[in-house]
Structure formats: C-alpha cells, structure tokens
Amino acid sequence: MIYDICVAGGGASGMAAAISAAREGAGVLVLEKMDRLGRKILATGNGRCNLTNNNIKKSAGNLPYRCSQQDFPGKISASFDSGDALVFFRSLGILTCQRGEYVYPMSLQASAVRDALEREISSLKNIRVRTGSAVKSVKKDKAFFSIETEDGKIFRSRKLIISCGGRSSSKLGSDGSGYGLCKSLGHRIIEPVPALCALKCKEKFFHSLAGVRTQASVQILDGTQVLSCDSGELQLTNYGISGIPVFQVSRFAARALYEGRKVRARLDLLPQMDEDQIRSFISRTCQRHKTYTMEEILTGILNDKLTAVLTDLALGQGKRQGGGNAGKQPRIYGSQWGKKDVFRLIKLIKGLTVNITDTNGFDQSQVSAGGADTSQFLPDSLESRLVKGLYVTGELLDVDGICGGYNLQWAWATGCIAGQSAGKDFYDKD
C-alpha cells in the first residue's frame, strides 16, 4: 500500500500535521516509536500544558524565538499565530483560559490536550496510526519515499513529514533520531545543544546555597560580551544556578560552551536596590546597631545563606563572620568593616560572577537548540528546498523559544502548516 503522506513522529507537531493533512483529504500514516501518541505533551506546563502565548500575533516583529535565520520564525507566525492555535483547539473541543499572556486548557490538564488530539486522529478515517514503530531510515526515489522501521517493515508514501522532535526528554520519545533522517536526505544539521535548562558552576560555595530562591537578574558573558540576560526568581542548587531566568538564557551558554568558549554568569542578587541604596542601608543600620555583624545587618534584604557566602567572599576568609560560628571565632561587627570591604561586598551583591562549566543534559532540558537548517526549507509550507515532498516540523528545526508556551505554539504552527501544505494536493482525489 502506498500512503499519500507518512508522518514520522506522533508528538505535538506530528499530531497537528496528521490532523491537518487528513482534513485536506490525504490518506495519512503516523509512525510513532512510543506506545502512545503525544506522551511529551503530558509533561508540559507542569502538567497543565501552556499551549500557546498571546504575545504571538501575526504583526509581531521581535518574537521570542532563536534561529540562525532570524526572520524565519516570524514568517511562520505570520501564517499561524496564537489565534490560529486557539481556533484549531476549539475545533477539537478544547476551550482555554489565560494567566497573563500564558494560555492553558480550561481544565488545566495537559492530558486533555493530548487526549483531544488523539480522539480527532481516531475519528478521521483516513489516518492510520502505528505505535511502537521507530523509523530507522528513509529513502526517496523519483515518486515515492520508502520508510523503514526498526522492526524491518517498509512503508511507502508520496510525501513525508518528519516530526521526530529534538533530543530533549528521550524517555518521552525525543531521542534525536530525526536529525539523522534529515541528514540522510541531504539536509544540514546545526548541532543541537540543551536549552531551557539549569547551568553548572565551578564554585564550591554552591554546596552551601542549595535551596535558596531569590529575585535576581542573570547575564551570560563570553569574555566581556553579554550574550543574553533575563530576570526573575533565581534558584540556587548544590551544583549551580537554575530557575526561569536561567532557563531563558541557557541556550546561549550551551552554544558558547559547545564552541569551546569560556562562559560566565553575572548575578545581580538584589535588583530592587542600586549600589548607593545598599550602601546607605548598611551605613544606617551600622549606626543604629553597632553590635550587629554584617550578616545580621543584611538579614532584612538577603537570604541568610547568601549573606554568609557573600560576606566570606568580601573579606576573603572563607568562613562566616559571627552568627552561626560566634562561639568559635570573634564577632566582627558591621561597624568594623573597612570602606574597601563594604565596597567589595556591594559589588558582589550587584554582580557575583561565577564560571559556567556545563549545562544539565538533554534529559533535564525542556528543548534542544539547533537542528535542521531553516534556510533549506520554504517558510510558507515547510517543504524542503532540496527534496520535493519532504517536510520538517517542530523542534527538529533549528528554532527554539523561551519559556511561556512558545515552543508548543511552534509545534502547532509548523505541524498545521506542513500538514495543510502537504495534504492539499490530495483534496477530492479518487
């Protein structure tokens, strides 16, 4: 049997592609390596599925996507924005609610989104699904694609949509196999690196900071050049830095590390106050409470664990001043600190610089940064410029978004565009 379209991968973009192609009238085969479709969807939005973001409009210029071709994501969004995603999901019976610009299913259940997609696929009689069927290889002759699965079966189709995902969350099906399929058909792959992940740091003092959460701003530095920055709740771990602001900038650190560059992060641990305000606060408190240690002075504005590390670094002693070790060493009062010591402390609070040694791996990252070179695909259809009838969607492309529903929006947009484009040739065929 020869299918009109084969969709390799039954994740978010693959399911959207299959539905869109079948609605155009094409006969569709979906090959999915896992035992059920859309398993990765269940893990999105902390189980609530942040399925899109209302910041993505057709007129949007500076979109929160990173790509080697900076204008490519905007061309996709001009064809399929967040409003189109909501129309698509309403057609599946999913109504939505908002938290700010973030859009969720009204049930706040990721399972509702996955189940709705699967129900629609089951109801469309021109879609056939084979789970437990990982695609091993693909070949193209003049008229057809030959798709071989790992169990030795071969399927033929007139068109092929590769929607295998990136390398993040391999336990949920994204093992990077799609990169090899694209490469075998002549496409350039920009080496994927983990993105939306925590960063590992060299400094040993992080062992004593595990569990600390604080508002901060984060800059990623390559030498003196700022590669990216963000702000929000910083989470400190026993190995480094995490939290949403770190996730947002992590792909720049990952890429620079992959290229062998030295990467650092500069942390403003008190963005609510400038240096003069901190200096004034310390001075006033010292005058009022002459027997307070610096740790005690800073208790009102910084986490105690942070204060202990920062005061040690400022004095260069590697030990706490007073407080927890008061019985083992003399108390050093804040009023006894010299001007240079206070200056160093304030500089550390406003710009603690740490060395980034690595990122968390793909299994602990939300997306991959890198993939199939977008310059080799038509943005209006996502058809390959090199291989007629070949389409690529979702995270497999060299496009990654920040947190906030942007990556799922990318999956719906590319899946629907590719499915509609591939399927339209089969409308009303006999």
Tab-separated table of N, CA and C in Angstrom, residues 221-364:
chain	number	residue	atom	x	y	z
A	221	LEU	N	27.960	35.785	30.026
A	221	LEU	CA	29.103	36.523	29.486
A	221	LEU	C	30.039	35.611	28.715
A	222	ASP	N	30.470	36.092	27.573
A	222	ASP	CA	31.568	35.490	26.815
A	222	ASP	C	32.681	36.530	26.812
A	223	GLY	N	33.635	36.385	27.732
A	223	GLY	CA	34.596	37.461	27.945
A	223	GLY	C	33.862	38.628	28.580
A	224	THR	N	33.902	39.784	27.930
A	224	THR	CA	33.165	40.953	28.427
A	224	THR	C	31.851	41.137	27.682
A	225	GLN	N	31.610	40.335	26.668
A	225	GLN	CA	30.393	40.471	25.871
A	225	GLN	C	29.209	39.795	26.570
A	226	VAL	N	28.103	40.529	26.683
A	226	VAL	CA	26.877	39.969	27.249
A	226	VAL	C	26.128	39.250	26.133
A	227	LEU	N	26.002	37.928	26.253
A	227	LEU	CA	25.315	37.138	25.230
A	227	LEU	C	23.802	37.197	25.391
A	228	SER	N	23.344	37.234	26.646
A	228	SER	CA	21.911	37.269	26.909
A	228	SER	C	21.696	37.615	28.377
A	229	CYS	N	20.501	38.106	28.701
A	229	CYS	CA	20.189	38.420	30.093
A	229	CYS	C	18.700	38.225	30.347
A	230	ASP	N	18.350	37.988	31.593
A	230	ASP	CA	16.954	37.852	31.973
A	230	ASP	C	16.863	38.050	33.480
A	231	SER	N	15.647	38.193	33.995
A	231	SER	CA	15.463	38.389	35.425
A	231	SER	C	14.224	37.647	35.897
A	232	GLY	N	14.177	37.376	37.188
A	232	GLY	CA	13.071	36.633	37.782
A	232	GLY	C	13.560	35.895	39.000
A	233	GLU	N	12.861	34.821	39.363
A	233	GLU	CA	13.257	34.071	40.554
A	233	GLU	C	14.401	33.123	40.235
A	234	LEU	N	15.552	33.404	40.814
A	234	LEU	CA	16.730	32.559	40.661
A	234	LEU	C	16.672	31.439	41.690
A	235	GLN	N	16.960	30.231	41.257
A	235	GLN	CA	17.040	29.090	42.164
A	235	GLN	C	18.488	28.615	42.203
A	236	LEU	N	19.025	28.497	43.402
A	236	LEU	CA	20.401	28.050	43.570
A	236	LEU	C	20.404	26.585	43.988
A	237	THR	N	21.284	25.812	43.383
A	237	THR	CA	21.380	24.378	43.647
A	237	THR	C	22.779	24.058	44.167
A	238	ASN	N	22.992	22.795	44.534
A	238	ASN	CA	24.325	22.428	45.018
A	238	ASN	C	25.362	22.368	43.910
A	239	TYR	N	24.909	22.509	42.638
A	239	TYR	CA	25.855	22.476	41.520
A	239	TYR	C	25.874	23.772	40.709
A	240	GLY	N	24.930	24.712	40.980
A	240	GLY	CA	24.920	25.923	40.173
A	240	GLY	C	23.628	26.690	40.247
A	241	ILE	N	23.162	27.176	39.095
A	241	ILE	CA	22.025	28.099	39.049
A	241	ILE	C	20.904	27.531	38.188
A	242	SER	N	19.674	27.825	38.600
A	242	SER	CA	18.504	27.329	37.905
A	242	SER	C	17.387	28.364	38.031
A	243	GLY	N	16.175	27.996	37.624
A	243	GLY	CA	15.053	28.923	37.646
A	243	GLY	C	14.775	29.489	36.263
A	244	ILE	N	13.610	30.108	36.111
A	244	ILE	CA	13.168	30.603	34.807
A	244	ILE	C	14.175	31.546	34.140
A	245	PRO	N	14.745	32.547	34.848
A	245	PRO	CA	15.701	33.432	34.159
A	245	PRO	C	16.926	32.697	33.631
A	246	VAL	N	17.360	31.664	34.351
A	246	VAL	CA	18.495	30.861	33.877
A	246	VAL	C	18.083	30.042	32.661
A	247	PHE	N	16.891	29.456	32.705
A	247	PHE	CA	16.400	28.701	31.558
A	247	PHE	C	16.383	29.572	30.298
A	248	GLN	N	15.931	30.817	30.464
A	248	GLN	CA	15.778	31.692	29.298
A	248	GLN	C	17.112	32.004	28.610
A	249	VAL	N	18.190	32.017	29.368
A	249	VAL	CA	19.496	32.370	28.785
A	249	VAL	C	20.388	31.157	28.551
A	250	SER	N	19.921	29.977	28.965
A	250	SER	CA	20.799	28.807	28.975
A	250	SER	C	21.283	28.388	27.590
A	251	ARG	N	20.460	28.595	26.556
A	251	ARG	CA	20.881	28.141	25.229
A	251	ARG	C	22.114	28.892	24.739
A	252	PHE	N	22.286	30.150	25.170
A	252	PHE	CA	23.462	30.922	24.772
A	252	PHE	C	24.712	30.393	25.478
A	253	ALA	N	24.556	30.021	26.745
A	253	ALA	CA	25.676	29.405	27.462
A	253	ALA	C	26.023	28.058	26.845
A	254	ALA	N	25.006	27.274	26.521
A	254	ALA	CA	25.240	25.939	25.950
A	254	ALA	C	25.968	26.034	24.616
A	255	ARG	N	25.558	26.960	23.771
A	255	ARG	CA	26.191	27.105	22.459
A	255	ARG	C	27.640	27.556	22.608
A	256	ALA	N	27.880	28.518	23.487
A	256	ALA	CA	29.248	29.007	23.683
A	256	ALA	C	30.145	27.906	24.259
A	257	LEU	N	29.631	27.129	25.198
A	257	LEU	CA	30.406	26.018	25.752
A	257	LEU	C	30.715	24.979	24.681
A	258	TYR	N	29.733	24.687	23.840
A	258	TYR	CA	29.940	23.716	22.760
A	258	TYR	C	31.053	24.184	21.817
A	259	GLU	N	31.137	25.493	21.612
A	259	GLU	CA	32.152	26.052	20.724
A	259	GLU	C	33.489	26.267	21.430
A	260	GLY	N	33.596	25.819	22.685
A	260	GLY	CA	34.862	25.875	23.398
A	260	GLY	C	35.202	27.205	24.019
A	261	ARG	N	34.216	28.071	24.172
A	261	ARG	CA	34.476	29.380	24.752
A	261	ARG	C	34.298	29.358	26.271
A	262	LYS	N	34.947	30.298	26.946
A	262	LYS	CA	34.812	30.431	28.394
A	262	LYS	C	33.547	31.215	28.698
A	263	VAL	N	32.693	30.641	29.520
A	263	VAL	CA	31.386	31.241	29.799
A	263	VAL	C	31.258	31.532	31.286
A	264	ARG	N	30.757	32.711	31.597
A	264	ARG	CA	30.483	33.081	32.977
A	264	ARG	C	29.060	33.608	33.101
A	265	ALA	N	28.551	33.620	34.317
A	265	ALA	CA	27.262	34.245	34.596
A	265	ALA	C	27.478	35.340	35.638
A	266	ARG	N	26.891	36.491	35.395
A	266	ARG	CA	26.953	37.587	36.371
A	266	ARG	C	25.560	37.748	36.983
A	267	LEU	N	25.497	37.662	38.313
A	267	LEU	CA	24.223	37.657	39.022
A	267	LEU	C	24.054	38.937	39.823
A	268	ASP	N	22.999	39.663	39.564
A	268	ASP	CA	22.602	40.776	40.420
A	268	ASP	C	21.611	40.200	41.425
A	269	LEU	N	22.044	40.022	42.650
A	269	LEU	CA	21.261	39.334	43.663
A	269	LEU	C	20.307	40.249	44.416
A	270	LEU	N	20.324	41.525	44.092
A	270	LEU	CA	19.410	42.476	44.716
A	270	LEU	C	19.011	43.544	43.698
A	271	PRO	N	18.302	43.146	42.630
A	271	PRO	CA	17.966	44.096	41.561
A	271	PRO	C	17.018	45.206	42.012
A	272	GLN	N	16.373	45.028	43.176
A	272	GLN	CA	15.438	46.040	43.670
A	272	GLN	C	16.144	47.288	44.185
A	273	MET	N	17.452	47.181	44.450
A	273	MET	CA	18.205	48.301	45.011
A	273	MET	C	19.467	48.535	44.195
A	274	ASP	N	19.856	49.801	44.037
A	274	ASP	CA	21.129	50.072	43.375
A	274	ASP	C	22.239	50.129	44.421
A	275	GLU	N	23.474	50.325	43.974
A	275	GLU	CA	24.619	50.272	44.889
A	275	GLU	C	24.532	51.334	45.978
A	276	ASP	N	24.124	52.545	45.599
A	276	ASP	CA	24.037	53.621	46.586
A	276	ASP	C	22.985	53.319	47.647
A	277	GLN	N	21.873	52.724	47.243
A	277	GLN	CA	20.826	52.380	48.204
A	277	GLN	C	21.306	51.309	49.182
A	278	ILE	N	22.048	50.332	48.674
A	278	ILE	CA	22.581	49.291	49.555
A	278	ILE	C	23.592	49.888	50.528
A	279	ARG	N	24.475	50.746	50.011
A	279	ARG	CA	25.495	51.372	50.853
A	279	ARG	C	24.836	52.210	51.958
A	280	SER	N	23.785	52.935	51.583
A	280	SER	CA	23.076	53.765	52.561
A	280	SER	C	22.389	52.898	53.613
A	281	PHE	N	21.796	51.786	53.167
A	281	PHE	CA	21.127	50.871	54.096
A	281	PHE	C	22.126	50.308	55.111
A	282	ILE	N	23.281	49.858	54.611
A	282	ILE	CA	24.303	49.292	55.509
A	282	ILE	C	24.787	50.345	56.497
A	283	SER	N	25.032	51.550	56.005
A	283	SER	CA	25.537	52.624	56.852
A	283	SER	C	24.547	52.973	57.954
A	284	ARG	N	23.269	53.133	57.604
A	284	ARG	CA	22.249	53.481	58.599
A	284	ARG	C	22.118	52.388	59.650
A	285	THR	N	22.110	51.120	59.187
A	285	THR	CA	21.926	50.015	60.126
A	285	THR	C	23.127	49.875	61.048
A	286	CYS	N	24.322	50.096	60.524
A	286	CYS	CA	25.530	50.053	61.360
A	286	CYS	C	25.470	51.108	62.472
A	287	GLN	N	24.979	52.294	62.137
A	287	GLN	CA	24.905	53.371	63.122
A	287	GLN	C	23.893	53.060	64.216
A	288	ARG	N	22.775	52.425	63.817
A	288	ARG	CA	21.718	52.118	64.786
A	288	ARG	C	22.057	50.892	65.635
A	289	HIS	N	22.769	49.938	65.033
A	289	HIS	CA	23.018	48.663	65.702
A	289	HIS	C	24.521	48.348	65.612
A	290	LYS	N	25.269	48.955	66.480
A	290	LYS	CA	26.721	48.877	66.390
A	290	LYS	C	27.265	47.484	66.715
A	291	THR	N	26.452	46.632	67.341
A	291	THR	CA	26.932	45.291	67.692
A	291	THR	C	26.382	44.221	66.740
A	292	TYR	N	25.792	44.643	65.617
A	292	TYR	CA	25.342	43.689	64.596
A	292	TYR	C	26.511	43.297	63.699
A	293	THR	N	26.606	42.011	63.392
A	293	THR	CA	27.543	41.594	62.353
A	293	THR	C	26.962	41.971	60.998
A	294	MET	N	27.783	41.896	59.955
A	294	MET	CA	27.287	42.223	58.616
A	294	MET	C	26.196	41.236	58.192
A	295	GLU	N	26.334	39.990	58.605
A	295	GLU	CA	25.291	39.004	58.299
A	295	GLU	C	23.967	39.425	58.917
A	296	GLU	N	24.014	39.901	60.144
A	296	GLU	CA	22.786	40.336	60.824
A	296	GLU	C	22.223	41.593	60.193
A	297	ILE	N	23.084	42.468	59.717
A	297	ILE	CA	22.632	43.700	59.052
A	297	ILE	C	21.876	43.383	57.758
A	298	LEU	N	22.386	42.396	57.033
A	298	LEU	CA	21.807	42.083	55.723
A	298	LEU	C	20.610	41.130	55.787
A	299	THR	N	20.293	40.648	57.005
A	299	THR	CA	19.204	39.681	57.141
A	299	THR	C	17.894	40.202	56.555
A	300	GLY	N	17.659	41.481	56.676
A	300	GLY	CA	16.396	42.045	56.204
A	300	GLY	C	16.259	42.167	54.710
A	301	ILE	N	17.346	42.006	53.951
A	301	ILE	CA	17.251	42.196	52.496
A	301	ILE	C	17.780	41.021	51.685
A	302	LEU	N	18.522	40.099	52.324
A	302	LEU	CA	19.076	38.961	51.595
A	302	LEU	C	18.872	37.667	52.384
A	303	ASN	N	18.795	36.568	51.661
A	303	ASN	CA	18.743	35.254	52.284
A	303	ASN	C	19.989	35.019	53.146
A	304	ASP	N	19.803	34.382	54.312
A	304	ASP	CA	20.919	34.178	55.241
A	304	ASP	C	22.062	33.385	54.625
A	305	LYS	N	21.722	32.347	53.857
A	305	LYS	CA	22.772	31.536	53.229
A	305	LYS	C	23.586	32.375	52.245
A	306	LEU	N	22.900	33.222	51.498
A	306	LEU	CA	23.596	34.103	50.557
A	306	LEU	C	24.505	35.069	51.299
A	307	THR	N	23.970	35.644	52.375
A	307	THR	CA	24.748	36.609	53.149
A	307	THR	C	26.031	35.985	53.669
A	308	ALA	N	25.942	34.746	54.159
A	308	ALA	CA	27.132	34.077	54.688
A	308	ALA	C	28.208	33.927	53.625
A	309	VAL	N	27.809	33.523	52.428
A	309	VAL	CA	28.771	33.340	51.338
A	309	VAL	C	29.342	34.679	50.893
A	310	LEU	N	28.492	35.681	50.734
A	310	LEU	CA	28.939	36.979	50.221
A	310	LEU	C	29.878	37.681	51.194
A	311	THR	N	29.575	37.610	52.492
A	311	THR	CA	30.484	38.254	53.457
A	311	THR	C	31.828	37.547	53.511
A	312	ASP	N	31.824	36.226	53.402
A	312	ASP	CA	33.086	35.489	53.354
A	312	ASP	C	33.915	35.891	52.145
A	313	LEU	N	33.257	35.980	50.982
A	313	LEU	CA	33.968	36.354	49.756
A	313	LEU	C	34.509	37.776	49.856
A	314	ALA	N	33.730	38.668	50.440
A	314	ALA	CA	34.147	40.068	50.534
A	314	ALA	C	35.373	40.221	51.433
A	315	LEU	N	35.416	39.436	52.518
A	315	LEU	CA	36.545	39.517	53.442
A	315	LEU	C	37.685	38.586	53.056
A	316	GLY	N	37.386	37.655	52.116
A	316	GLY	CA	38.414	36.736	51.655
A	316	GLY	C	38.835	35.736	52.696
A	317	GLN	N	37.910	35.385	53.623
A	317	GLN	CA	38.285	34.496	54.722
A	317	GLN	C	37.758	33.086	54.540
A	318	GLY	N	36.734	32.896	53.710
A	318	GLY	CA	36.179	31.576	53.522
A	318	GLY	C	35.499	31.030	54.751
A	319	LYS	N	35.024	31.909	55.645
A	319	LYS	CA	34.297	31.447	56.827
A	319	LYS	C	33.284	32.512	57.234
A	320	ARG	N	32.262	32.100	57.965
A	320	ARG	CA	31.210	33.016	58.367
A	320	ARG	C	31.719	33.973	59.435
A	321	GLN	N	31.124	35.169	59.431
A	321	GLN	CA	31.517	36.188	60.398
A	321	GLN	C	30.471	36.284	61.492
A	322	GLY	N	30.776	35.768	62.669
A	322	GLY	CA	29.818	35.821	63.756
A	322	GLY	C	28.669	34.881	63.490
A	323	GLY	N	27.476	35.200	64.001
A	323	GLY	CA	26.294	34.401	63.709
A	323	GLY	C	26.494	32.961	64.122
A	324	GLY	N	26.408	32.024	63.127
A	324	GLY	CA	26.449	30.590	63.392
A	324	GLY	C	27.761	30.120	63.993
A	325	ASN	N	28.849	30.844	63.775
A	325	ASN	CA	30.142	30.412	64.310
A	325	ASN	C	30.619	31.334	65.443
A	326	ALA	N	29.673	32.003	66.072
A	326	ALA	CA	30.054	33.024	67.052
A	326	ALA	C	30.875	32.450	68.203
A	327	GLY	N	30.644	31.170	68.523
A	327	GLY	CA	31.378	30.566	69.626
A	327	GLY	C	32.776	30.144	69.254
A	328	LYS	N	33.106	30.114	67.992
A	328	LYS	CA	34.389	29.604	67.518
A	328	LYS	C	35.308	30.714	67.025
A	329	GLN	N	34.757	31.895	66.794
A	329	GLN	CA	35.588	32.985	66.313
A	329	GLN	C	35.012	34.289	66.834
A	330	PRO	N	35.826	35.319	66.939
A	330	PRO	CA	35.315	36.602	67.435
A	330	PRO	C	34.309	37.200	66.451
A	331	ARG	N	33.299	37.852	67.014
A	331	ARG	CA	32.308	38.529	66.168
A	331	ARG	C	32.958	39.751	65.525
A	332	ILE	N	32.747	39.878	64.214
A	332	ILE	CA	33.216	41.070	63.506
A	332	ILE	C	31.989	41.921	63.222
A	333	TYR	N	31.891	43.062	63.859
A	333	TYR	CA	30.716	43.919	63.713
A	333	TYR	C	30.740	44.625	62.361
A	334	GLY	N	29.574	44.928	61.844
A	334	GLY	CA	29.494	45.665	60.585
A	334	GLY	C	30.193	47.003	60.678
A	335	SER	N	30.143	47.614	61.862
A	335	SER	CA	30.794	48.918	62.044
A	335	SER	C	32.316	48.813	61.977
A	336	GLN	N	32.841	47.585	62.068
A	336	GLN	CA	34.292	47.371	61.993
A	336	GLN	C	34.775	47.124	60.565
A	337	TRP	N	33.835	46.998	59.633
A	337	TRP	CA	34.229	46.767	58.234
A	337	TRP	C	34.838	48.033	57.641
A	338	GLY	N	35.930	47.862	56.916
A	338	GLY	CA	36.521	48.994	56.229
A	338	GLY	C	35.738	49.366	54.970
A	339	LYS	N	35.989	50.548	54.445
A	339	LYS	CA	35.284	51.015	53.252
A	339	LYS	C	35.527	50.084	52.056
A	340	LYS	N	36.758	49.576	51.923
A	340	LYS	CA	37.068	48.685	50.799
A	340	LYS	C	36.319	47.363	50.931
A	341	ASP	N	36.185	46.876	52.156
A	341	ASP	CA	35.452	45.626	52.376
A	341	ASP	C	33.977	45.803	52.018
A	342	VAL	N	33.393	46.908	52.458
A	342	VAL	CA	31.983	47.193	52.136
A	342	VAL	C	31.821	47.363	50.629
A	343	PHE	N	32.776	48.023	50.009
A	343	PHE	CA	32.723	48.212	48.550
A	343	PHE	C	32.714	46.858	47.833
A	344	ARG	N	33.630	45.949	48.271
A	344	ARG	CA	33.677	44.617	47.655
A	344	ARG	C	32.367	43.863	47.880
A	345	LEU	N	31.802	43.968	49.061
A	345	LEU	CA	30.547	43.284	49.370
A	345	LEU	C	29.416	43.763	48.453
A	346	ILE	N	29.317	45.062	48.291
A	346	ILE	CA	28.245	45.609	47.446
A	346	ILE	C	28.439	45.183	45.997
A	347	LYS	N	29.684	45.174	45.540
A	347	LYS	CA	29.961	44.728	44.174
A	347	LYS	C	29.579	43.258	43.990
A	348	LEU	N	29.780	42.449	45.001
A	348	LEU	CA	29.397	41.037	44.932
A	348	LEU	C	27.877	40.891	44.901
A	349	ILE	N	27.184	41.661	45.718
A	349	ILE	CA	25.723	41.597	45.730
A	349	ILE	C	25.157	41.968	44.368
A	350	LYS	N	25.734	42.992	43.762
A	350	LYS	CA	25.203	43.502	42.486
A	350	LYS	C	25.829	42.840	41.265
A	351	GLY	N	26.846	42.002	41.465
A	351	GLY	CA	27.481	41.395	40.299
A	351	GLY	C	28.337	40.199	40.636
A	352	LEU	N	27.768	39.225	41.350
A	352	LEU	CA	28.507	37.999	41.651
A	352	LEU	C	28.755	37.244	40.350
A	353	THR	N	30.004	37.050	40.000
A	353	THR	CA	30.364	36.408	38.738
A	353	THR	C	30.854	34.990	39.002
A	354	VAL	N	30.223	34.023	38.315
A	354	VAL	CA	30.565	32.610	38.507
A	354	VAL	C	30.905	31.991	37.160
A	355	ASN	N	31.692	30.935	37.205
A	355	ASN	CA	32.139	30.259	35.994
A	355	ASN	C	31.205	29.107	35.641
A	356	ILE	N	30.691	29.125	34.417
A	356	ILE	CA	29.802	28.066	33.939
A	356	ILE	C	30.659	26.965	33.316
A	357	THR	N	30.503	25.759	33.819
A	357	THR	CA	31.301	24.638	33.313
A	357	THR	C	30.507	23.722	32.388
A	358	ASP	N	29.186	23.712	32.536
A	358	ASP	CA	28.369	22.786	31.750
A	358	ASP	C	26.905	23.152	31.934
A	359	THR	N	26.054	22.535	31.127
A	359	THR	CA	24.610	22.630	31.319
A	359	THR	C	24.112	21.290	31.837
A	360	ASN	N	22.912	21.268	32.368
A	360	ASN	CA	22.268	19.983	32.565
A	360	ASN	C	22.060	19.346	31.193
A	361	GLY	N	22.009	18.039	31.135
A	361	GLY	CA	21.944	17.338	29.857
A	361	GLY	C	20.593	17.421	29.182
A	362	PHE	N	20.501	16.792	28.031
A	362	PHE	CA	19.260	16.830	27.252
A	362	PHE	C	18.071	16.268	28.032
A	363	ASP	N	18.296	15.247	28.836
A	363	ASP	CA	17.187	14.650	29.576
A	363	ASP	C	16.644	15.572	30.645
A	364	GLN	N	17.410	16.597	31.019
A	364	GLN	CA	16.945	17.563	32.010
A	364	GLN	C	16.739	18.946	31.395
